[in-house]
Short mmCIF file of C-alpha atoms in Angstrom, two decimals:
data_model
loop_
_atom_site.label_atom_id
_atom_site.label_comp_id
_atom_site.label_asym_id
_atom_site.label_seq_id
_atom_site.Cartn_x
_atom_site.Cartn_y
_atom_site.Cartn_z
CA UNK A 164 31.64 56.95 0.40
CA UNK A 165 31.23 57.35 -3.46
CA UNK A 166 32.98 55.73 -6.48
CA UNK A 167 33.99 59.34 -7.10
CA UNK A 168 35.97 58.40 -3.66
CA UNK A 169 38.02 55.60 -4.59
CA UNK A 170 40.43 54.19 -7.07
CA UNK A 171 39.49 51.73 -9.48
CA UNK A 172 41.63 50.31 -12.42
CA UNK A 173 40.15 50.28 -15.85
CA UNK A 174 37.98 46.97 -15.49
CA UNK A 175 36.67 47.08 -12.05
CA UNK A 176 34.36 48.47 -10.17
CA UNK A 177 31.08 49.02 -10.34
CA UNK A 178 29.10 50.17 -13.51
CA UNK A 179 28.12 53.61 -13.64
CA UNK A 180 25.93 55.34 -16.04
CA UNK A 181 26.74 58.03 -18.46
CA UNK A 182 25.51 59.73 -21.21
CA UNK A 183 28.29 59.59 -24.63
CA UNK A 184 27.73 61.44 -27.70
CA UNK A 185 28.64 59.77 -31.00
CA UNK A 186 28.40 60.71 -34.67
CA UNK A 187 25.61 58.64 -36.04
CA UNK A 188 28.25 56.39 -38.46
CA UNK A 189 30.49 55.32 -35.28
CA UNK A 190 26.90 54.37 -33.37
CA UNK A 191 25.66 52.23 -36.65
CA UNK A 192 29.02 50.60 -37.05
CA UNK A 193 28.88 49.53 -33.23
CA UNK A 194 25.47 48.49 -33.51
CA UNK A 195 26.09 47.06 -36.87
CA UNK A 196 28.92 44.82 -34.84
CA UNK A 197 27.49 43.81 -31.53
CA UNK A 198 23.72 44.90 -31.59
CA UNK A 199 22.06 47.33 -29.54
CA UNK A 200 22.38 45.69 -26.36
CA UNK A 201 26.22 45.29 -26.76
CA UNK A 202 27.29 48.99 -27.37
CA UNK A 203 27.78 49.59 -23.75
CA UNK A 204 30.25 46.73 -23.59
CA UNK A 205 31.68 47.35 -26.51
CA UNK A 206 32.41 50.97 -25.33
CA UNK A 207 33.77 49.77 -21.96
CA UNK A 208 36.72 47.54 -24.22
CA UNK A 209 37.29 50.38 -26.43
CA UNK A 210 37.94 52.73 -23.37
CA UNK A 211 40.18 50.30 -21.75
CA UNK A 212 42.03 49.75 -24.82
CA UNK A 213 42.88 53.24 -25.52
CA UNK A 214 43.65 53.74 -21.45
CA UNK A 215 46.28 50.71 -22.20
CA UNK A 216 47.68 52.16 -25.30
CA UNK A 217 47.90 55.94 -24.03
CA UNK A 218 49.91 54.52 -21.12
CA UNK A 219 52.13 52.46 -23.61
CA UNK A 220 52.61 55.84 -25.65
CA UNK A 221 53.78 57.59 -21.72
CA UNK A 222 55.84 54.50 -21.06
CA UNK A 223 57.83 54.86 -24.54
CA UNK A 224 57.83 58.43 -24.30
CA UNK A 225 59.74 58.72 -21.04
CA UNK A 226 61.75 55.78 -21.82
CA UNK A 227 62.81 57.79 -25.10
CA UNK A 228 63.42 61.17 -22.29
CA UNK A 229 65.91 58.98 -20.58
CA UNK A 230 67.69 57.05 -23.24
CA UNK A 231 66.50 58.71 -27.13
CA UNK A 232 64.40 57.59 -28.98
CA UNK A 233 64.94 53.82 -30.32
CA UNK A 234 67.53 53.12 -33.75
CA UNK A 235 64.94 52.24 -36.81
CA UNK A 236 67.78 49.68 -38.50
CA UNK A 237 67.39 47.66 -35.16
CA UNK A 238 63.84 48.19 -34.94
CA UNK A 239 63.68 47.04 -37.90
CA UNK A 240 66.15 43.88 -37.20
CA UNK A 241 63.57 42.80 -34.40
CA UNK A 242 60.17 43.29 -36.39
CA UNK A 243 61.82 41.28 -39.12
CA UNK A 244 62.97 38.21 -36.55
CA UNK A 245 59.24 38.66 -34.54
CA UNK A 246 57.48 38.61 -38.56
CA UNK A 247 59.97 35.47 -39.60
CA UNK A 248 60.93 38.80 -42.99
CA UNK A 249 64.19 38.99 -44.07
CA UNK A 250 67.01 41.18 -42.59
CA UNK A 251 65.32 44.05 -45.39
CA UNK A 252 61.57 43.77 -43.71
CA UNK A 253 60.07 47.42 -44.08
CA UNK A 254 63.32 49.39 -45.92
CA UNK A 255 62.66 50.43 -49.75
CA UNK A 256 64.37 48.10 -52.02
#
């Protein structure tokens, strides 16, 4: 049995080694951040970050299929209660 063979979550399992191509600014800005014995862990958040937000982005977009997508004047009610803003937070005055 591989780890081609079973099902991890983003996280877990063991390390495996692969070869990533970057554009030599994003590799100096890592590097420039964590060193060069950090980028691999670095990468590893970063992937498991955008894994959590592209499954946010699935979530919201079937829960938009199912009931449309969400009323901006309440949205904006709620960021401006979560923020401690006024009832205007984020409309044009």
């Amino acid at each position: 049995m591989t780890d081609d063979d079973v099902d991890f979550v983003p996280g877990d399992g063991p390390a495996s080694g692969i070869s990533v191509t970057l554009t030599a600014g994003t590799l100096y800005a890592i590097r420039e951040r964590v060193g060069k014995r950090g980028v691999s862990a670095y990468l590893e958040k970063a992937a498991q970050r955008q894994i959590e937000r592209d499954n946010l982005n699935e979530l919201i977009a079937g829960f938009d299929e199912v009931h449309g997508p969400a009323d901006p004047e309440a949205v904006a009610a709620k960021r401006a209660r979560l923020t401690g803003g006024g009832s205007q937070a984020g409309t044009a005055a």
